XYZ file of C-alpha atoms in Angstrom:
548
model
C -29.226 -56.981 -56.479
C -27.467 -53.913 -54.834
C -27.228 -54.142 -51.088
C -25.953 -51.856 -48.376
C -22.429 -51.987 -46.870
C -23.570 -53.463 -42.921
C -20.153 -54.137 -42.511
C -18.704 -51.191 -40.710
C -15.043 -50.501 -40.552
C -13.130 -51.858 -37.215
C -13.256 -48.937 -34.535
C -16.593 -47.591 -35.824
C -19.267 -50.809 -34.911
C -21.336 -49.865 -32.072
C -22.891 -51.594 -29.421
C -25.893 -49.828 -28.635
C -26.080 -48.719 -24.261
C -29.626 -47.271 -23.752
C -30.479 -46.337 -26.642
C -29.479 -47.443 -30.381
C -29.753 -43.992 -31.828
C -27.287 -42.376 -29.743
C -24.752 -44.970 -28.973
C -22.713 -43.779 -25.646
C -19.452 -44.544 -27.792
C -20.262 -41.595 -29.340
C -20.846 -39.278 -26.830
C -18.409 -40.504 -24.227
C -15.036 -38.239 -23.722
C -11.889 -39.845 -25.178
C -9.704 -36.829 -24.166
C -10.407 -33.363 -23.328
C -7.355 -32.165 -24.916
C -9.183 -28.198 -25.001
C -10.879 -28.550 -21.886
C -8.294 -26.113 -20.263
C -9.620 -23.587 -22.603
C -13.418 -23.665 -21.525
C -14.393 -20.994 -18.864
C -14.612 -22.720 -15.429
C -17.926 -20.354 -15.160
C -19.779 -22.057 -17.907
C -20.368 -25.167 -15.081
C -22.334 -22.829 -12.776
C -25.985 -21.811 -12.977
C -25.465 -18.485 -12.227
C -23.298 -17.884 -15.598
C -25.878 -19.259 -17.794
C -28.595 -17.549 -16.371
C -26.594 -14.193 -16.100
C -26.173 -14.435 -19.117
C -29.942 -14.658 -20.414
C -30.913 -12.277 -18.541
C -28.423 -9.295 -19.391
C -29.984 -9.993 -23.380
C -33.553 -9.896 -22.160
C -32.445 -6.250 -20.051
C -30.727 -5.175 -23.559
C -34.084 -6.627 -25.368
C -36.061 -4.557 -22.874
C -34.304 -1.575 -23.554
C -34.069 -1.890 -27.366
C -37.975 -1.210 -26.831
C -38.897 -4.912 -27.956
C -41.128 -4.776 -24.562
C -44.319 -2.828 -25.769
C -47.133 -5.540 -27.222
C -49.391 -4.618 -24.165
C -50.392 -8.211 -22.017
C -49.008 -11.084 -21.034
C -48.669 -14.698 -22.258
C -51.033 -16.764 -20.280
C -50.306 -19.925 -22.307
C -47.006 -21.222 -23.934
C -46.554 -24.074 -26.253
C -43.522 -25.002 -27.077
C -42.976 -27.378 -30.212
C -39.577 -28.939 -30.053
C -38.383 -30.591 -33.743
C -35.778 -33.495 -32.253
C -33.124 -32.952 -34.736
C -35.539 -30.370 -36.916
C -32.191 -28.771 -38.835
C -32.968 -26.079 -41.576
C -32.400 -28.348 -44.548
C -35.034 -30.636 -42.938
C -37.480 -27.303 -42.393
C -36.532 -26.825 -46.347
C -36.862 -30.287 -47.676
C -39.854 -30.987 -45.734
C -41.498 -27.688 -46.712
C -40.880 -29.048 -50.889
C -42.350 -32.320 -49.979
C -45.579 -30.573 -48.817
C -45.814 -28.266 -51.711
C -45.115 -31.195 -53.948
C -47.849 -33.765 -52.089
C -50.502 -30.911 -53.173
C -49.549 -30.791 -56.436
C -47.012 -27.855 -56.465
C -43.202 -27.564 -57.555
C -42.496 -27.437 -53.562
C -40.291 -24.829 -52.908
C -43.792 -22.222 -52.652
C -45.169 -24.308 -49.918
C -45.060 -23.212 -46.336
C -45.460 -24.777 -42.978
C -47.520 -24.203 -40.169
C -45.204 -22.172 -38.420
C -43.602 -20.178 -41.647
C -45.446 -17.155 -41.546
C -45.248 -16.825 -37.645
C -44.020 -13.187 -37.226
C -40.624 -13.557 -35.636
C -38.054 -15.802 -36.238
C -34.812 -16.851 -34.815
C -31.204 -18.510 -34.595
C -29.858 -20.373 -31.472
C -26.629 -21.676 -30.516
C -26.526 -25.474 -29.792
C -23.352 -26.482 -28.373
C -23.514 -27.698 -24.155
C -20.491 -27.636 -21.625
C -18.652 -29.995 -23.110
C -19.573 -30.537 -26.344
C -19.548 -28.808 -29.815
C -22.203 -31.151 -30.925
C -25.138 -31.398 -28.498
C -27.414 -34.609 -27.643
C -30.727 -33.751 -26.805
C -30.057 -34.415 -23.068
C -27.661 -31.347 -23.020
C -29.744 -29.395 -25.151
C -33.374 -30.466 -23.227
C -31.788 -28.670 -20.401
C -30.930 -25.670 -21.973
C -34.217 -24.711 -24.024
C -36.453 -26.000 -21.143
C -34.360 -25.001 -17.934
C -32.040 -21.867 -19.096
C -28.965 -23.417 -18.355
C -26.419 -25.081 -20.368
C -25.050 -28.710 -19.098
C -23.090 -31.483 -19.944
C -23.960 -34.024 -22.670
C -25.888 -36.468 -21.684
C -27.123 -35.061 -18.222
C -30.664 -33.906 -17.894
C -32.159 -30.899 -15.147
C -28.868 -30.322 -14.263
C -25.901 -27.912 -14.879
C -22.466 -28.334 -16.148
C -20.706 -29.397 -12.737
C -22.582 -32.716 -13.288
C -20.298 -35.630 -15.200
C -22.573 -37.681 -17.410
C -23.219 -41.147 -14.919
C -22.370 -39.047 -11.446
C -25.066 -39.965 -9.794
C -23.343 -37.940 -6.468
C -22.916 -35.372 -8.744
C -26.671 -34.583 -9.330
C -27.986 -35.060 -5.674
C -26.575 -31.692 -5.191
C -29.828 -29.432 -4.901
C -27.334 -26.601 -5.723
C -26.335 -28.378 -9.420
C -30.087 -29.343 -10.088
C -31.946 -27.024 -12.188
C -35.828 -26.196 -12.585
C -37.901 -26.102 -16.180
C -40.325 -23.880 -17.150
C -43.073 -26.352 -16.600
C -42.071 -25.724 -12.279
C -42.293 -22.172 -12.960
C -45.640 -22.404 -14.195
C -46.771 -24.768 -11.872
C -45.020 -22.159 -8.833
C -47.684 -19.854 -10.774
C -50.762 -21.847 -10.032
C -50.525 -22.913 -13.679
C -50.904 -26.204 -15.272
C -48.423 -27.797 -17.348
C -47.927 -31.216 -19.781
C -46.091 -33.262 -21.933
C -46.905 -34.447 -25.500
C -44.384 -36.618 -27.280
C -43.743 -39.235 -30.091
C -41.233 -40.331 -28.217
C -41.077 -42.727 -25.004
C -41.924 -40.355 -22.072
C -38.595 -40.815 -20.016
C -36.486 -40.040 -23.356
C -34.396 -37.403 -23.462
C -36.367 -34.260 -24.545
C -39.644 -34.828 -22.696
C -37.319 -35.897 -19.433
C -36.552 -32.329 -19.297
C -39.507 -30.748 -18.569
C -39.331 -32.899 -15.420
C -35.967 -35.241 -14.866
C -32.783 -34.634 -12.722
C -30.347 -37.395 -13.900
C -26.370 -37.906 -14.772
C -27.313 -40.082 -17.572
C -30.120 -40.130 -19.755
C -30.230 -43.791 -20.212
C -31.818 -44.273 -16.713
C -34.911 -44.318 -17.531
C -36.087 -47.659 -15.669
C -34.490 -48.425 -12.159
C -32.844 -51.409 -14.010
C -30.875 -49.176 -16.029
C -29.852 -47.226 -12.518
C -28.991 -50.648 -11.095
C -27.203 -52.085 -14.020
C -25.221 -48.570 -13.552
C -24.014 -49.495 -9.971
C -26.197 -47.044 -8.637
C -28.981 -46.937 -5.821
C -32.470 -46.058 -7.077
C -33.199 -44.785 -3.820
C -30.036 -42.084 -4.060
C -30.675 -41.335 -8.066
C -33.913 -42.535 -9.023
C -35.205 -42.983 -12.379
C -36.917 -41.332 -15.124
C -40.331 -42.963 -15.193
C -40.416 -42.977 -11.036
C -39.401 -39.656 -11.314
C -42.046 -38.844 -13.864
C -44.948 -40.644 -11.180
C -43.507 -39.762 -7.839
C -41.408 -36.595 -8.231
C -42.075 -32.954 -8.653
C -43.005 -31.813 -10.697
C -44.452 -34.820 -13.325
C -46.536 -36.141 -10.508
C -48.711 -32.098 -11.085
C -48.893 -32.688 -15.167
C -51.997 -32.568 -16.200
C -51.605 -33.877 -19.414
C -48.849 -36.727 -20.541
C -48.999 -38.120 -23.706
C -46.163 -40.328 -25.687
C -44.859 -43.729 -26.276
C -42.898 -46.100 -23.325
C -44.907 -48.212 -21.683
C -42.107 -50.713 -20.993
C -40.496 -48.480 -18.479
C -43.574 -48.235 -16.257
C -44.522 -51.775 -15.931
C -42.763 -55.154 -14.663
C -40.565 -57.473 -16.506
C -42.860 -59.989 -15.350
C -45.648 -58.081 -17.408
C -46.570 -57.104 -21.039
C -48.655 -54.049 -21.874
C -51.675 -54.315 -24.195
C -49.717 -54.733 -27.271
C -47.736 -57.840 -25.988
C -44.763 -55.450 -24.691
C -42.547 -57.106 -21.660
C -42.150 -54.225 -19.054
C -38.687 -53.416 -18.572
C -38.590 -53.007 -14.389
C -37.116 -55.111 -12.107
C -38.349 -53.447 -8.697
C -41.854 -55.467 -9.604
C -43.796 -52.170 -9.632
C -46.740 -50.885 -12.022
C -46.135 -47.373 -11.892
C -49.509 -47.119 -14.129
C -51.249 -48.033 -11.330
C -49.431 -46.038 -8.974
C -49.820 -43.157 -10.593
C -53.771 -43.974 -10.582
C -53.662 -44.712 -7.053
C -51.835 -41.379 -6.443
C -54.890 -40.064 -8.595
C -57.681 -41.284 -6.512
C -56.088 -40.528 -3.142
C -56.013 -37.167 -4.168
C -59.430 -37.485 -4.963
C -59.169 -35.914 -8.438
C -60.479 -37.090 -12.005
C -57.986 -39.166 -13.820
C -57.770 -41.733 -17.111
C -55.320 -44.059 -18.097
C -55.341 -44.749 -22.097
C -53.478 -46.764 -24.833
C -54.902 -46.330 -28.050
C -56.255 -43.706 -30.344
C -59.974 -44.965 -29.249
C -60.389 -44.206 -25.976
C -58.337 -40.717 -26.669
C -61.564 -39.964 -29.187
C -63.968 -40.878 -26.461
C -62.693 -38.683 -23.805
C -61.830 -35.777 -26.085
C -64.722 -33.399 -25.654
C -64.785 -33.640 -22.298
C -61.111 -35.034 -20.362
C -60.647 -36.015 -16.623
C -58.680 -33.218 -14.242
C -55.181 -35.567 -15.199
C -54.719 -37.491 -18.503
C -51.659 -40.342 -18.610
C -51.679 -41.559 -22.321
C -49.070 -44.564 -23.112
C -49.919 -45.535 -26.992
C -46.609 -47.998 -27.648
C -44.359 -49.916 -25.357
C -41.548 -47.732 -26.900
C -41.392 -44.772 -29.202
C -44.995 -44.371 -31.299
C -44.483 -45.306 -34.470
C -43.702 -43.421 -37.692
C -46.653 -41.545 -38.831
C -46.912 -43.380 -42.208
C -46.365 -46.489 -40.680
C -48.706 -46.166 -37.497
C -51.708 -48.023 -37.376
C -54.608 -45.833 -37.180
C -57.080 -47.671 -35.397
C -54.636 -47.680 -32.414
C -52.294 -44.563 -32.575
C -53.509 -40.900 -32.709
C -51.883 -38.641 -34.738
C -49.595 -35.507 -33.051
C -51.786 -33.435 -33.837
C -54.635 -34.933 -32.454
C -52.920 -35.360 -28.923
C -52.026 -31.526 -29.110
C -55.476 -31.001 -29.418
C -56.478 -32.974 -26.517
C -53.661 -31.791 -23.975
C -54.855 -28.057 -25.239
C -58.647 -28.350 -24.294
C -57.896 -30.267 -21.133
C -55.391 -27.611 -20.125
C -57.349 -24.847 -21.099
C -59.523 -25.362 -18.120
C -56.816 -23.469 -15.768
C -58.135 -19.717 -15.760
C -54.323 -18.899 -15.356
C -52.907 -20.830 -17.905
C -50.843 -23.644 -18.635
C -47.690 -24.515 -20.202
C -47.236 -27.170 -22.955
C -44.555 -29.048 -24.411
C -44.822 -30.683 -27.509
C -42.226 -32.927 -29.425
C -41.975 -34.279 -33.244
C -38.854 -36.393 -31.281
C -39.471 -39.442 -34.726
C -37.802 -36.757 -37.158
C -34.164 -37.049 -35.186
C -34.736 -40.819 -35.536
C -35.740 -41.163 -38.686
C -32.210 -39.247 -39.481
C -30.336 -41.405 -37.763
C -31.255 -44.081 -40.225
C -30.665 -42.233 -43.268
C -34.658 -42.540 -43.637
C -35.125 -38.768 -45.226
C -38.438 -39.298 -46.725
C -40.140 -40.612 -42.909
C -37.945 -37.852 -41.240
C -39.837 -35.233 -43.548
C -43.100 -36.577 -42.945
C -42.838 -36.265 -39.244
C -41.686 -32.558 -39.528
C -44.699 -32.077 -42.131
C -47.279 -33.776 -39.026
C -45.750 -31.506 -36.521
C -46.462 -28.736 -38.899
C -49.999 -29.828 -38.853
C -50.188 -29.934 -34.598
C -48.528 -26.443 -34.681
C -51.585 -25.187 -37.278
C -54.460 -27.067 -34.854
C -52.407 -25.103 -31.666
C -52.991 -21.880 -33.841
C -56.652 -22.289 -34.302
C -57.514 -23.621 -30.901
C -55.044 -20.478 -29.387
C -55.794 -16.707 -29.272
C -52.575 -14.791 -30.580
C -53.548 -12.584 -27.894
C -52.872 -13.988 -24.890
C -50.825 -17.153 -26.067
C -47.501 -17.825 -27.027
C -46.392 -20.487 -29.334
C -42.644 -21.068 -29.829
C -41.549 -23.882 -32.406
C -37.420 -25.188 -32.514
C -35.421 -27.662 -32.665
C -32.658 -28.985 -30.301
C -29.904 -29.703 -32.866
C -29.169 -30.224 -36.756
C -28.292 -33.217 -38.343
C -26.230 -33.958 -41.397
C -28.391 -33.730 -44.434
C -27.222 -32.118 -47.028
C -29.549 -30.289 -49.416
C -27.375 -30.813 -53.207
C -27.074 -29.826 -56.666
C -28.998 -27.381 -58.697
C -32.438 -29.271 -59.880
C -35.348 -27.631 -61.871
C -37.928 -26.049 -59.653
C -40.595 -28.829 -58.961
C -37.570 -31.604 -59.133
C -38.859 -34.747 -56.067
C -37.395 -33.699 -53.507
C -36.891 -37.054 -52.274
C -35.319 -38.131 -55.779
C -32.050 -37.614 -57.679
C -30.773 -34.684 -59.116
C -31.141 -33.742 -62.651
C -27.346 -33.558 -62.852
C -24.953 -36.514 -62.824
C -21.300 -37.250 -60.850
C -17.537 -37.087 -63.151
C -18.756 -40.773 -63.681
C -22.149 -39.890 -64.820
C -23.991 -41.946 -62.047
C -27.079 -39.980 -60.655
C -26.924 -38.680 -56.923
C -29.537 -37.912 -54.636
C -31.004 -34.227 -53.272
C -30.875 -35.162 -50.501
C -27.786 -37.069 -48.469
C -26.283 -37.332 -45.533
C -22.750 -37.146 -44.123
C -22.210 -39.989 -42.524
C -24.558 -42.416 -41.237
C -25.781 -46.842 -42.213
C -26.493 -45.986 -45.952
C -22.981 -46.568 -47.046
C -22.657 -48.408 -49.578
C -19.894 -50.223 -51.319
C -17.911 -48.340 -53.989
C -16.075 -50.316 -56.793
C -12.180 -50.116 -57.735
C -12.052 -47.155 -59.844
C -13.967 -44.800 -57.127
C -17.343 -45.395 -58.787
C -20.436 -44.855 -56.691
C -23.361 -47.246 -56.903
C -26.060 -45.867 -58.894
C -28.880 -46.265 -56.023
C -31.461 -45.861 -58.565
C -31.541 -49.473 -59.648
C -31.735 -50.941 -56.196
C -34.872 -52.764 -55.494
C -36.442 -51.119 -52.543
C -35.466 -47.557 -54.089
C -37.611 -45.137 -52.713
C -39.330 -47.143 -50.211
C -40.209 -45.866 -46.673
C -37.420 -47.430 -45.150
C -34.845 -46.542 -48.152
C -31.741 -45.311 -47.024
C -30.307 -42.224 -48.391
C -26.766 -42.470 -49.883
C -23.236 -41.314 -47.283
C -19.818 -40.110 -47.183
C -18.798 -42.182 -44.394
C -19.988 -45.594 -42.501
C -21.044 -45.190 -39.044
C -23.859 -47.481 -37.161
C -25.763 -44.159 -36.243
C -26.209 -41.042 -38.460
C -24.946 -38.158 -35.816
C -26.376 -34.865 -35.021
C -24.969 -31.715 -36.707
C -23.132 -28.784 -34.938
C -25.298 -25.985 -37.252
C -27.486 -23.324 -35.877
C -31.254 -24.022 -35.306
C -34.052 -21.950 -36.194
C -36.574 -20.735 -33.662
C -40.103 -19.482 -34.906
C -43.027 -17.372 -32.524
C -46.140 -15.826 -32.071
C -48.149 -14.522 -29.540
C -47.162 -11.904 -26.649
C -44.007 -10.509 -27.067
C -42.764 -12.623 -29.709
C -40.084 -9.987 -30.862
C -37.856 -10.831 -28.047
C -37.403 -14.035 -30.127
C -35.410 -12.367 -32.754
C -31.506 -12.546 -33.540
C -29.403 -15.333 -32.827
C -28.400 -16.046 -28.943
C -27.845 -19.050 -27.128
C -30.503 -22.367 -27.349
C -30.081 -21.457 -22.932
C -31.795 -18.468 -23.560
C -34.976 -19.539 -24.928
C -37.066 -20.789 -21.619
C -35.657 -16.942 -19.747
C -37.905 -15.474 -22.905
C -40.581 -17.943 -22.661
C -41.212 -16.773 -18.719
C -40.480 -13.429 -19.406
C -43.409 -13.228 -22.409
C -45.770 -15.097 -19.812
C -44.234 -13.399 -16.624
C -43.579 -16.552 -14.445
C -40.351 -18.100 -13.305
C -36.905 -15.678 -12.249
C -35.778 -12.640 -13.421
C -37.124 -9.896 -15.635
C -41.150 -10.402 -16.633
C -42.962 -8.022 -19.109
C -45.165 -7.769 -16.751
C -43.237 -6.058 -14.566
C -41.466 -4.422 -17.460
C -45.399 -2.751 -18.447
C -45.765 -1.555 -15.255
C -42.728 0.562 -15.255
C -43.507 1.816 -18.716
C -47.151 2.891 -17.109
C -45.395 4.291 -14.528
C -42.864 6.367 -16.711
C -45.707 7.366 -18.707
C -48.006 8.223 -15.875
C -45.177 10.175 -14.137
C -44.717 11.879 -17.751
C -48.268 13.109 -17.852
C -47.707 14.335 -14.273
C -44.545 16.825 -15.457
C -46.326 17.913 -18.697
C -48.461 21.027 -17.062
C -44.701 21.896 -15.568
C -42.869 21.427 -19.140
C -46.277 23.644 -21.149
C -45.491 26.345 -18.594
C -41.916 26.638 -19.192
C -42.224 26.556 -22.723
C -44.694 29.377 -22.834
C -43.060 31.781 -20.681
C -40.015 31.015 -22.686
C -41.765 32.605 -25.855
């Protein structure tokens, strides 16, 4: 039987700090040998959001400004790792699942009526993480990998560094909240991992997301405390409305297990489930704690004031290998968070994450990292239904690429998720789909010839790894452009390709909260030019008659 290559090279075996899918080995610095070159500018708040705003002025004056109203909802649907070959491949696969060639098929979010490019790079890195990147498409500022809610001035594990109110940034979700809004959090994810940590999290490290992982840091929880506290105690996740994801563990005792047999991960011996349920009924508001798809059902139709849903002591699991009597689908928890929020007169903002896609990439699993693009597709289409156009905006991206490559030239209707029709110099069949680097090496004989991974025995299996170039513990992100995708109020300003930093400026703008320029404003001095236009045409009729 054919078996993988486990064995990686000297210099590339990992040991995984935090979290096994980004290994800190990769995204430590080894030497800055260009770091001379970057602009000393690009570490300050001010540049970043200079910046975003000069393109919204130029959008505004380009006349992208005129779809009358405002946004008074945004939902934003992040795709961890969601490159373009994965919108492409994943878009086949759905074709091909109802009974089409593929490549005919659309998603959810295909035929939305603007679409866009971002830039992904952060401070100090061509290649973001989705720490770095979390920051810029949630808070309008670009930082340093591995640093969350804060700007480039902050070293990844400073925790001195990012006490300093004037490095610290704010999301969208405060700016809504500032509004009299309501905002939450929906993620397949654990709740304190990177992405979702951004609508709420101020941290030099992304790993601290128990105060274990602060102490085991050298650092004082009291001075930089961590993501789940933060998430409880902390504006602004102790005002969500709505928080739904995976990571139980980092709310609960090591001296406890969750429903599902999970040891909690905390050493300060505090619950912060019940805390945050005390904080609840002090406050003398409706509240419900759930864990499984089952009690989500029950309360659907009719949710407390605050919802805190924890369905797995870690990430949720893969859509096709979830248990359904326990786990609720994405869609069905973007449902939920919608109706609950929709209860705000003024609005609410929403952020929603696919975040299994980036994993299953990591893994060289292609066919479960299209099937969790294809079941964000499907809670972007239940947003659409539940959402008037009119007076919400949805905005669907990704925070980086990753390295699959899209090969060969099949047939129209060729699996997408099988080889190509065509064959190598050694006439051994290769896959449509591959990756760069990644586990799925495997061992090549003497004479250059590539395993044929046809005949291996779990060939096409869930868990089947895709062939690679190169060995590497991890499959790493990709440095390519990421698409962006909108409707609702003003989605035009979402066109052309700008930086991934600019995305939450356009978000407020479209729903008029937060800094700088708001179409809101931006109507009322169109009125106003209009209205003082009407007021100078008896003048202008006048002069034109008595010049004929």
């Amino acid at each position: 039987m054919l078996t993988l290559l486990f064995v990686i090279a000297a210099g590339v075996v990992c040991t995984f700090a935090g979290d096994r899918y980004h290994p800190e080995q990769y995204m430590e610095p080894r030497t800055e040998p260009v770091g001379r070159l970057l602009r000393s500018s690009e570490t300050t708040t001010q540049f970043w959001v200079e910046d975003a705003q000069a393109a919204l002025r130029q959008r505004h004056t380009d006349g992208l400004r005129h779809r009358s109203g405002h946004a008074r909802n945004v939902v934003m649907f992040l795709g961890d790792g969601m490159s373009v070959p994965t919108l492409t491949a994943a878009r086949v696969l759905l074709g091909q699942r109802q009974g089409q060639t593929g490549e005919e098929a659309n998603l959810a979010f295909d035929k939305f009526p603007t679409t866009g490019l971002v830039k992904t790079y952060c401070v100090n890195r061509q290649v973001a993480d989705s720490a770095c990147s979390a920051t810029a498409y949630l808070c309008g500022v670009k930082g340093n990998a591995g640093t969350i809610g804060v700007n480039g001035a902050v070293p990844r594990h400073d925790c001195a560094a990012s006490t300093d109110a004037a490095r610290r940034v704010q999301s969208i979700a405060e700016w809504a909240l500032a509004d009299g809004r309501d905002a939450g959090i929906v993620t397949t994810t654990r709740i304190t991992h990177a992405s979702p940590a951004g609508v709420y999290g101020k941290t030099a490290n992304r790993n601290w997301e128990t105060d274990a992982d602060v102490v085991n840091a050298g650092h004082d929880t009291e001075r930089c405390p961590d993501l789940a506290h933060q998430m409880i105690h902390k504006h602004p996740g102790n005002k969500f409305k709505v928080i739904f994801g995976g990571g139980r563990r980092a709310f609960l005792p090591n001296t406890t297990r969750d429903e599902e047999g999970t040891r909690g991960r905390r050493t300060d011996d505090r619950n912060l489930i019940e805390e945050w349920q005390a904080d609840k009924a002090a406050r003398n508001v409706s509240y419900k704690y759930i864990w499984n798809r089952a009690e989500l059902a029950e309360l659907a139709s009719s949710p407390p004031e605050y919802l805190l849903g924890l369905f797995e002591g870690t990430h949720m699991r893969y859509h096709m290998e979830a248990d359904p009597s326990t786990e609720p689908t994405l869609a069905e928890l973007t449902e939920v968070a919608i109706r609950s929020l929709s209860r705000n007169e003024r609005g609410f903002f929403l952020f929603v994450e696919g975040g299994r896609i980036d994993h299953a990439h990591h893994d060289n699993f292609a066919r479960l990292a299209l099937d969790e693009t294809i079941e964000m597709s499907k809670a972007v289409a239940r947003a659409a239904e539940l959402l008037d156009e009119e007076d919400s905006l949805i905005v669907v991206t990704a925070d980086h690429a990753h390295v699959m490559a899209f090969n060969g030239y099949s047939p129209r209707g060729q699996d997408i998720l099988g080889t190509n029709k065509d064959r190598d110099r050694n006439g051994v069949p290769y896959m449509t789909l591959s990756y760069t680097n990644g586990p799925g090496r495997r061992v090549q004989d003497a004479n250059d010839m590539r395993v044929d991974v046809t005949q291996e025995d779990n060939f096409g299996a869930l868990r089947w790894r895709s062939h690679v170039d190169f060995p590497l513990s991890s499959e790493t992100h990709g440095g390519d452009d990421v698409a962006v995708f909108a409707r609702g109020p003003h989605h035009a300003i979402f066109t052309g390709l700008y930086e991934q930093s600019h995305i939450p400026h356009r978000m407020a703008y479209a729903a008029c909260i937060g800094p700088g320029l708001h179409a809101c404003s931006a109507a009322h001095s169109l009125r106003g030019s209009l209205l003082a236009a009407l007021m100078l045409l008896p003048t202008l009729v006048a002069a034109l008659r008595s010049f004929f």
